[in-house]
CSV table of C-alpha atoms in Angstrom, one decimal:
chain,number,residue,atom,x,y,z
A,1,MET,CA,-27.4,-9.6,-9.9
A,2,ALA,CA,-24.3,-10.2,-7.8
A,3,ILE,CA,-21.8,-11.6,-9.7
A,4,ARG,CA,-20.4,-15.1,-8.6
A,5,GLU,CA,-16.5,-15.8,-8.8
A,6,ARG,CA,-14.4,-17.8,-7.1
A,7,LEU,CA,-11.0,-15.9,-6.3
A,8,SER,CA,-8.4,-15.7,-3.5
A,9,GLY,CA,-8.7,-13.1,-0.5
A,10,ASN,CA,-5.7,-11.5,-2.2
A,11,GLU,CA,-8.0,-11.1,-6.1
A,12,ALA,CA,-10.8,-10.4,-4.1
A,13,VAL,CA,-9.1,-7.0,-2.2
A,14,ALA,CA,-7.9,-6.2,-5.7
A,15,VAL,CA,-10.8,-6.5,-7.2
A,16,ALA,CA,-12.5,-4.2,-4.5
A,17,PHE,CA,-9.8,-1.2,-5.4
A,18,LYS,CA,-10.0,-1.7,-9.4
A,19,GLN,CA,-13.9,-1.1,-8.8
A,20,ILE,CA,-13.3,1.7,-6.3
A,21,ASP,CA,-11.0,3.5,-9.2
A,22,LEU,CA,-8.3,4.9,-6.6
A,23,ASP,CA,-6.4,7.8,-7.9
A,24,VAL,CA,-3.5,6.2,-6.5
A,25,MET,CA,-2.2,3.1,-5.6
A,26,ALA,CA,1.8,3.0,-4.0
A,27,ALA,CA,3.0,-0.3,-3.2
A,28,TYR,CA,6.3,-2.4,-2.4
A,29,PRO,CA,5.9,-6.3,-2.6
A,30,ILE,CA,6.0,-8.5,0.7
A,31,THR,CA,5.0,-11.8,1.0
A,32,PRO,CA,2.0,-12.7,1.7
A,33,SER,CA,0.9,-9.4,0.3
A,34,THR,CA,2.0,-9.1,-3.0
A,35,GLU,CA,-0.7,-10.2,-4.7
A,36,VAL,CA,-3.0,-7.4,-4.1
A,37,PRO,CA,-0.7,-5.0,-5.9
A,38,GLN,CA,0.4,-7.0,-8.6
A,39,TYR,CA,-3.0,-8.0,-9.8
A,40,PHE,CA,-4.0,-4.3,-9.3
A,41,SER,CA,-0.8,-3.0,-11.7
A,42,GLN,CA,-2.0,-5.8,-14.2
A,43,PHE,CA,-6.1,-3.7,-13.7
A,44,VAL,CA,-3.6,-0.5,-14.9
A,45,ALA,CA,-1.6,-2.0,-17.5
A,46,ASP,CA,-5.2,-3.3,-19.6
A,47,GLY,CA,-6.9,0.1,-18.9
A,48,HIS,CA,-9.4,-1.1,-16.4
A,49,VAL,CA,-8.7,2.0,-14.5
A,50,LYS,CA,-7.0,5.5,-14.6
A,51,THR,CA,-5.4,4.7,-11.5
A,52,GLU,CA,-1.5,6.3,-10.9
A,53,PHE,CA,0.5,3.0,-9.9
A,54,VAL,CA,3.3,4.0,-8.0
A,55,ALA,CA,6.2,1.5,-7.9
A,56,VAL,CA,8.3,2.6,-4.8
A,57,GLU,CA,11.4,1.5,-3.4
A,58,SER,CA,10.1,1.0,0.5
A,59,GLU,CA,7.0,0.6,2.1
A,60,HIS,CA,7.9,3.8,4.0
A,61,SER,CA,7.9,5.6,0.6
A,62,ALA,CA,4.8,3.5,0.0
A,63,MET,CA,2.4,5.3,2.9
A,64,SER,CA,4.3,8.4,2.1
A,65,ALA,CA,3.2,8.0,-1.3
A,66,CYS,CA,-0.6,7.1,-0.2
A,67,ILE,CA,-0.4,10.6,2.2
A,68,ALA,CA,0.6,12.9,0.0
A,69,ALA,CA,-1.8,11.8,-2.5
A,70,ALA,CA,-4.6,12.2,-0.3
A,71,ALA,CA,-3.4,15.5,0.9
A,72,CYS,CA,-3.7,16.5,-2.6
A,73,GLY,CA,-7.5,15.3,-2.4
A,74,GLY,CA,-6.7,11.9,-4.4
A,75,ARG,CA,-8.3,8.5,-3.0
A,76,ALA,CA,-5.3,6.5,-2.5
A,77,ALA,CA,-4.5,2.8,-1.3
A,78,THR,CA,-1.8,0.3,-0.5
A,79,ALA,CA,-1.2,-3.6,1.2
A,80,THR,CA,1.6,-4.9,3.2
A,81,SER,CA,2.7,-7.7,5.9
A,82,ALA,CA,4.4,-7.7,8.8
A,83,CYS,CA,8.1,-6.0,8.3
A,84,GLY,CA,6.3,-3.7,5.6
A,85,LEU,CA,3.9,-2.5,7.9
A,86,ALA,CA,6.3,-2.0,10.7
A,87,LEU,CA,8.7,0.1,8.3
A,88,MET,CA,5.6,2.0,7.9
A,89,TRP,CA,5.5,2.9,11.6
A,90,GLU,CA,6.3,6.5,11.5
A,91,LEU,CA,3.9,7.2,8.6
A,92,LEU,CA,1.1,5.3,10.4
A,93,TYR,CA,1.3,8.3,12.8
A,94,VAL,CA,1.5,10.9,9.9
A,95,ALA,CA,-1.8,9.5,7.8
A,96,SER,CA,-3.8,9.8,11.4
A,97,GLY,CA,-2.4,12.8,12.5
A,98,THR,CA,-3.3,14.6,9.4
A,99,ARG,CA,-6.4,13.2,8.8
A,100,VAL,CA,-6.4,11.8,5.4
A,101,PRO,CA,-8.4,8.8,4.7
A,102,VAL,CA,-5.8,6.4,3.0
A,103,THR,CA,-6.9,3.0,3.3
A,104,LEU,CA,-4.6,-0.3,3.6
A,105,ALA,CA,-5.0,-3.9,3.0
A,106,VAL,CA,-3.2,-5.2,5.7
A,107,ILE,CA,-2.7,-9.4,5.1
A,108,ASN,CA,-1.7,-10.5,8.2
A,109,ARG,CA,2.0,-12.0,9.0
A,110,ALA,CA,4.3,-12.8,11.7
A,111,LEU,CA,6.9,-9.7,12.5
A,112,SER,CA,10.9,-10.9,12.7
A,113,ALA,CA,12.7,-12.5,14.4
A,114,PRO,CA,13.7,-15.6,13.7
A,115,ILE,CA,11.9,-14.2,10.1
A,116,ASN,CA,8.6,-16.1,9.7
A,117,ILE,CA,6.6,-15.5,6.3
A,118,ASN,CA,3.4,-17.1,8.2
A,119,ASN,CA,0.2,-15.8,9.7
A,120,ASP,CA,-0.4,-14.3,12.7
A,121,HIS,CA,-1.7,-10.9,14.1
A,122,SER,CA,1.3,-9.4,15.4
A,123,ASP,CA,2.0,-6.8,13.2
A,124,SER,CA,-1.5,-4.9,13.1
A,125,MET,CA,-2.0,-5.3,16.7
A,126,GLY,CA,1.4,-3.5,17.3
A,127,ALA,CA,-0.1,-0.7,15.3
A,128,ARG,CA,-3.7,-0.7,17.0
A,129,ASP,CA,-3.0,2.3,19.0
A,130,SER,CA,-1.4,4.0,15.8
A,131,GLY,CA,-4.7,6.4,15.3
A,132,TRP,CA,-5.9,3.9,12.1
A,133,ILE,CA,-9.4,2.3,12.4
A,134,GLN,CA,-9.1,-1.6,12.2
A,135,ILE,CA,-11.3,-4.1,10.5
A,136,TYR,CA,-11.0,-7.3,10.4
A,137,SER,CA,-11.8,-10.1,8.0
A,138,GLU,CA,-13.2,-14.0,8.8
A,139,ASN,CA,-13.1,-14.8,4.6
A,140,ASN,CA,-12.4,-13.8,1.3
A,141,GLN,CA,-16.3,-12.2,0.9
A,142,GLU,CA,-15.6,-10.3,4.6
A,143,ALA,CA,-12.2,-9.1,2.9
A,144,TYR,CA,-13.4,-7.6,-0.6
A,145,ASP,CA,-16.5,-6.4,1.2
A,146,ASN,CA,-14.8,-4.5,4.2
A,147,GLN,CA,-12.6,-2.8,1.8
A,148,ILE,CA,-15.6,-1.3,-0.3
A,149,MET,CA,-16.6,-0.2,2.9
A,150,SER,CA,-13.9,1.3,4.4
A,151,VAL,CA,-13.5,4.0,1.8
A,152,ARG,CA,-16.9,5.4,3.0
A,153,ILE,CA,-15.9,4.8,6.3
A,154,ALA,CA,-12.6,6.6,6.0
A,155,GLU,CA,-13.9,10.1,4.2
A,156,HIS,CA,-16.8,10.7,6.2
A,157,LYS,CA,-16.4,14.5,7.3
A,158,ASP,CA,-17.1,13.0,10.9
A,159,VAL,CA,-14.0,10.4,10.8
A,160,MET,CA,-11.5,11.3,8.3
A,161,LEU,CA,-9.0,8.4,9.5
A,162,PRO,CA,-7.2,6.2,7.7
A,163,VAL,CA,-8.3,2.4,7.8
A,164,MET,CA,-6.7,-1.0,8.1
A,165,ILE,CA,-8.5,-4.0,6.8
A,166,CYS,CA,-6.9,-7.1,8.0
A,167,GLN,CA,-7.1,-11.0,6.6
A,168,ASP,CA,-5.0,-13.6,7.7
A,169,GLY,CA,-2.3,-14.4,5.5
A,170,PHE,CA,-2.1,-17.3,3.1
A,171,ILE,CA,-5.1,-18.8,4.9
A,172,THR,CA,-7.4,-16.5,3.2
A,173,SER,CA,-5.2,-14.3,1.8
A,174,HIS,CA,-4.1,-17.3,-1.1
A,175,ALA,CA,-7.3,-19.7,-0.7
A,176,ILE,CA,-9.9,-19.6,-3.1
A,177,GLU,CA,-13.1,-19.2,-2.5
A,178,ASN,CA,-16.4,-18.8,-3.7
A,179,ILE,CA,-17.8,-14.7,-3.7
A,180,GLU,CA,-20.0,-12.6,-4.5
A,181,LEU,CA,-18.8,-9.4,-6.3
A,182,LEU,CA,-21.0,-6.3,-6.6
A,183,GLU,CA,-21.6,-5.0,-9.8
A,184,ASP,CA,-19.1,-2.2,-10.9
A,185,GLU,CA,-21.8,0.6,-11.0
A,186,LYS,CA,-23.2,-0.5,-7.5
A,187,VAL,CA,-19.3,0.1,-6.0
A,188,ALA,CA,-19.3,3.3,-7.6
A,189,ALA,CA,-22.7,4.8,-6.5
A,190,PHE,CA,-22.1,2.9,-3.1
A,191,THR,CA,-17.9,4.7,-2.8
A,192,GLY,CA,-18.9,7.6,-4.6
A,193,SER,CA,-16.4,10.2,-5.2
A,194,TYR,CA,-13.8,11.6,-2.8
A,195,GLN,CA,-14.4,15.3,-2.0
A,196,PRO,CA,-12.6,16.6,0.8
A,197,GLU,CA,-13.1,19.5,2.4
A,198,TRP,CA,-9.5,20.7,2.3
A,199,SER,CA,-6.5,19.5,-0.1
A,200,LEU,CA,-3.4,21.0,-1.1
A,201,LEU,CA,-4.1,21.8,-4.5
A,202,SER,CA,-7.8,23.4,-3.9
A,203,GLY,CA,-5.9,27.1,-4.0
A,204,ASN,CA,-6.8,27.5,-0.5
A,205,PRO,CA,-3.6,27.7,1.5
A,206,VAL,CA,-3.1,25.1,3.9
A,207,SER,CA,-0.1,23.2,5.5
A,208,VAL,CA,0.2,19.4,6.0
A,209,GLY,CA,2.5,17.9,9.2
A,210,PRO,CA,3.7,21.3,10.1
A,211,LEU,CA,5.3,21.6,13.5
A,212,ASP,CA,3.1,21.2,16.3
A,213,ILE,CA,4.2,23.2,19.5
A,214,PRO,CA,2.8,22.5,23.3
A,215,GLN,CA,0.1,25.1,22.3
A,216,PHE,CA,-1.5,23.4,19.8
A,217,TYR,CA,-0.4,19.6,19.8
A,218,PHE,CA,-2.8,18.6,22.4
A,219,GLU,CA,-6.0,20.0,20.8
A,220,HIS,CA,-4.8,18.0,17.7
A,221,ALA,CA,-4.5,14.7,19.6
A,222,TYR,CA,-7.8,15.0,21.4
A,223,GLN,CA,-9.4,15.8,17.9
A,224,ARG,CA,-7.7,12.5,17.0
A,225,ALA,CA,-9.5,10.9,19.6
A,226,ARG,CA,-12.8,11.9,19.7
A,227,ALA,CA,-12.9,11.2,15.6
A,228,MET,CA,-12.1,7.5,16.8
A,229,ILE,CA,-15.0,7.4,18.8
A,230,ASP,CA,-17.3,9.4,16.8
A,231,SER,CA,-16.4,6.8,14.0
A,232,LYS,CA,-18.6,3.6,15.8
A,233,LYS,CA,-21.7,5.1,14.5
A,234,VAL,CA,-20.8,6.2,11.4
A,235,ILE,CA,-19.1,2.4,10.7
A,236,LEU,CA,-22.6,1.0,11.8
A,237,ASP,CA,-24.4,3.1,9.5
A,238,VAL,CA,-22.2,2.5,6.7
A,239,PHE,CA,-22.6,-1.5,7.4
A,240,GLU,CA,-26.3,-1.0,7.5
A,241,GLU,CA,-26.6,0.5,3.9
A,242,PHE,CA,-23.9,-1.9,2.4
A,243,GLY,CA,-26.6,-4.6,4.4
A,244,LYS,CA,-29.5,-3.2,2.4
A,245,LEU,CA,-27.6,-3.4,-0.9
A,246,THR,CA,-26.5,-6.8,-0.5
A,247,GLY,CA,-27.9,-8.7,1.9
A,248,ARG,CA,-24.9,-8.9,4.0
A,249,GLU,CA,-25.4,-7.6,7.5
A,250,TYR,CA,-22.3,-6.9,9.5
A,251,GLY,CA,-21.8,-5.2,13.4
A,252,LEU,CA,-18.8,-4.6,15.3
A,253,PHE,CA,-19.1,-8.4,15.8
A,254,GLU,CA,-20.6,-11.4,15.6
A,255,GLU,CA,-22.4,-13.3,18.1
A,256,TYR,CA,-22.6,-17.4,17.0
A,257,LYS,CA,-24.7,-19.0,19.2
A,258,MET,CA,-24.4,-16.8,22.3
A,259,GLU,CA,-28.0,-16.0,23.4
A,260,ASP,CA,-27.9,-18.9,26.5
A,261,ALA,CA,-24.0,-19.2,26.1
A,262,GLU,CA,-22.0,-19.7,29.4
A,263,ARG,CA,-19.1,-20.4,27.9
A,264,ALA,CA,-17.9,-18.0,25.1
A,265,ILE,CA,-14.4,-17.8,23.2
A,266,VAL,CA,-13.6,-14.7,21.6
A,267,VAL,CA,-11.5,-14.3,18.3
A,268,LEU,CA,-11.2,-12.8,15.6
A,269,ASN,CA,-10.0,-13.4,11.4
A,270,SER,CA,-10.0,-17.2,10.2
A,271,SER,CA,-10.0,-19.2,13.2
A,272,ALA,CA,-13.4,-18.2,13.9
A,273,GLY,CA,-14.3,-20.7,11.4
A,274,THR,CA,-12.7,-23.5,13.2
A,275,ALA,CA,-14.0,-22.2,16.4
A,276,LYS,CA,-17.8,-22.0,15.4
A,277,HIS,CA,-17.1,-25.8,13.9
A,278,VAL,CA,-16.0,-26.8,17.9
A,279,CYS,CA,-18.9,-24.7,19.3
A,280,ASN,CA,-21.6,-26.3,16.9
A,281,GLU,CA,-20.4,-30.0,18.1
A,282,LEU,CA,-20.6,-29.3,21.2
A,283,ARG,CA,-24.1,-27.5,21.1
A,284,ALA,CA,-24.9,-31.1,19.5
A,285,LYS,CA,-24.1,-32.1,22.8
A,286,GLY,CA,-26.7,-30.3,24.8
A,287,GLU,CA,-23.5,-27.7,26.0
A,288,LYS,CA,-24.1,-23.8,26.2
A,289,VAL,CA,-21.2,-22.5,24.2
A,290,GLY,CA,-21.1,-19.8,22.2
A,291,VAL,CA,-18.7,-17.4,19.8
A,292,LEU,CA,-18.0,-13.9,19.9
A,293,LYS,CA,-16.2,-13.0,16.8
A,294,LEU,CA,-14.6,-9.6,16.6
A,295,ARG,CA,-14.4,-7.3,13.8
A,296,VAL,CA,-14.0,-3.8,14.8
A,297,PHE,CA,-11.1,-3.8,17.0
A,298,ARG,CA,-10.7,0.3,16.5
A,299,PRO,CA,-12.6,1.7,17.5
A,300,PHE,CA,-13.0,-0.8,20.4
A,301,PRO,CA,-17.0,-1.7,20.9
A,302,THR,CA,-16.5,-1.5,24.5
A,303,GLU,CA,-20.5,-1.1,25.8
A,304,GLU,CA,-21.6,-3.8,23.0
A,305,ILE,CA,-19.1,-6.1,23.9
A,306,ALA,CA,-19.4,-6.0,27.7
A,307,LYS,CA,-23.3,-6.4,26.9
A,308,ALA,CA,-22.3,-9.0,24.8
A,309,LEU,CA,-20.8,-10.9,27.7
A,310,SER,CA,-22.9,-10.1,30.4
A,311,HIS,CA,-24.6,-13.1,31.1
A,312,VAL,CA,-21.4,-15.4,30.5
A,313,LYS,CA,-20.3,-17.3,33.1
A,314,ALA,CA,-16.3,-17.8,31.7
A,315,VAL,CA,-14.7,-16.4,28.6
A,316,ALA,CA,-11.4,-17.0,27.1
A,317,VAL,CA,-9.9,-14.1,24.4
A,318,MET,CA,-7.8,-15.8,21.8
A,319,ASP,CA,-4.8,-13.3,21.1
A,320,LYS,CA,-3.0,-14.3,17.7
A,321,ALA,CA,-0.2,-12.0,18.8
A,322,GLU,CA,1.8,-11.3,22.1
A,323,CYS,CA,2.2,-8.3,23.7
A,324,PHE,CA,5.2,-9.2,25.6
A,325,SER,CA,3.6,-7.6,28.7
A,326,ALA,CA,3.4,-10.7,30.8
A,327,LEU,CA,-0.1,-10.0,31.1
A,328,GLY,CA,-1.8,-11.2,27.9
A,329,GLY,CA,-2.1,-10.2,24.7
A,330,PRO,CA,-3.4,-7.1,23.0
A,331,VAL,CA,-7.2,-8.4,22.8
A,332,PHE,CA,-7.7,-10.0,26.4
A,333,ALA,CA,-6.8,-6.4,27.4
A,334,ASP,CA,-9.4,-4.9,25.8
A,335,VAL,CA,-12.4,-7.4,26.2
A,336,ARG,CA,-11.5,-7.8,30.1
A,337,THR,CA,-11.1,-3.8,30.3
A,338,ALA,CA,-14.9,-3.8,28.8
A,339,CYS,CA,-16.6,-5.9,31.2
A,340,TYR,CA,-14.7,-4.5,34.2
A,341,ASP,CA,-17.6,-2.2,35.4
A,342,LEU,CA,-20.3,-5.0,35.0
A,343,GLU,CA,-21.9,-5.6,38.0
A,344,LYS,CA,-21.4,-9.3,37.3
A,345,ARG,CA,-18.7,-10.2,35.5
A,346,PRO,CA,-17.5,-13.5,33.9
A,347,GLN,CA,-14.5,-14.8,34.5
A,348,ILE,CA,-12.2,-14.3,31.9
A,349,ILE,CA,-8.9,-16.0,30.4
A,350,ASN,CA,-6.6,-15.4,27.7
A,351,TYR,CA,-4.7,-17.9,25.3
A,352,ILE,CA,-2.2,-17.0,22.8
A,353,TYR,CA,-2.4,-19.1,20.0
A,354,GLY,CA,-1.1,-19.9,16.2
A,355,LEU,CA,2.0,-17.7,16.5
A,356,GLY,CA,4.2,-18.3,13.3
A,357,GLY,CA,1.5,-19.7,11.2
A,358,ARG,CA,1.2,-22.7,14.3
A,359,ASP,CA,-1.5,-24.8,12.8
A,360,VAL,CA,-4.8,-23.9,14.9
A,361,LYS,CA,-7.1,-27.5,15.3
A,362,PRO,CA,-10.6,-27.9,16.5
A,363,ASP,CA,-8.6,-29.5,19.6
A,364,ASP,CA,-7.0,-26.5,20.5
A,365,PHE,CA,-10.7,-25.0,20.7
A,366,LEU,CA,-11.8,-28.0,22.1
A,367,THR,CA,-9.1,-27.9,24.8
A,368,VAL,CA,-9.9,-24.1,25.4
A,369,TYR,CA,-13.7,-24.8,26.0
A,370,ASN,CA,-12.9,-27.8,28.5
A,371,ALA,CA,-10.7,-25.3,30.0
A,372,LEU,CA,-13.5,-23.0,30.3
A,373,ASP,CA,-16.2,-26.0,31.3
A,374,GLU,CA,-13.6,-26.4,34.7
A,375,ILE,CA,-13.7,-22.7,35.7
A,376,VAL,CA,-17.6,-22.6,35.8
A,377,LYS,CA,-17.6,-25.9,37.9
A,378,THR,CA,-14.8,-25.2,40.6
A,379,GLY,CA,-15.3,-21.4,40.0
A,380,HIS,CA,-12.0,-20.7,40.3
A,381,THR,CA,-10.4,-18.9,37.3
A,382,GLY,CA,-6.9,-20.5,37.7
A,383,GLU,CA,-4.0,-19.3,35.4
A,384,VAL,CA,-4.9,-16.3,33.6
A,385,TYR,CA,-2.7,-16.3,30.9
A,386,ARG,CA,-2.0,-19.3,28.9
A,387,HIS,CA,-0.6,-20.5,25.5
A,388,VAL,CA,-2.1,-23.1,23.5
A,389,GLY,CA,-0.5,-25.3,20.5
A,390,VAL,CA,2.9,-24.9,22.3
A,391,ARG,CA,4.9,-27.9,21.6
A,392,GLY,CA,5.7,-29.2,25.7
A,393,VAL,CA,3.5,-26.7,27.0
């Protein structure tokens, strides 16, 4: 029987790490992710786990230690936010390039400058092409569940890639919600133990991260790209198995009232809850609107997104991060690309919203749905790259 609890998102992630029973956690504090290693270090101090907790001098060192631990055959994880993730940048590529299944709790926060400790997705979106699988969490329950599933995904022999589990800083990381926890023994049975095919401690000589000259580098890059493609099936298989265990079913994305939707919003993380609320209000008035909540951003579910949006007339993709490309945000770029080959494409616009923790209100989503209504009525997309919630705009 599931254990009913009330936990913040950070504490839920720490509990998941405890139940996974990590071999190593290396961490450095940064708001708003600090609580994750803080809670977990207490589990270590109280003897609930045998994890080696390494308090390092920077986030760069934290990821370095996790990579080394995983290369030695250990199960390793850490947590960070914003500038801490940016300081890990070099090591993110090392982790994916050496194919070590490190897991990382990213508590999304805006990047400086100016300095800002509140939520947007500029940190993880900046790392979207570093070879890490990325899964996003609407609420505390999803953050907990995703963290448990991430271990199985990362360590699968057809994947062997690191995984980021992202949730919104303060909005879910510090908010307390009702949550259902699995019993320790069920998590242990689900995640199993890490059985690497190679290890620095295996007795068989291996090189980790050596110089890769032109005769070999391209092939290794190709293998990593293929692993990302192959991970989609593994992700779905793990989601299905977890659903049978818990009754909580997950997919690459969630379709909310999308069956007959003519207008749709694509969004991820906690803002999806507000979008669903506005969707319900408009549905009550007879308007055919829907929400597509993206969960797995890497690998990007291209074919599945295209199919889900193929019958929609107008789509607004919401980005809580700027791309500074003058063309739109990162989620928009991928969604629009996914729909390019459709015989009948929806008209697609982009909204940048909520940067630096700016409140995202129902009226903002109502503005977006109204803009889509105008597009459907006139047939003209108008300006594609837009902002909502900016003073004076």
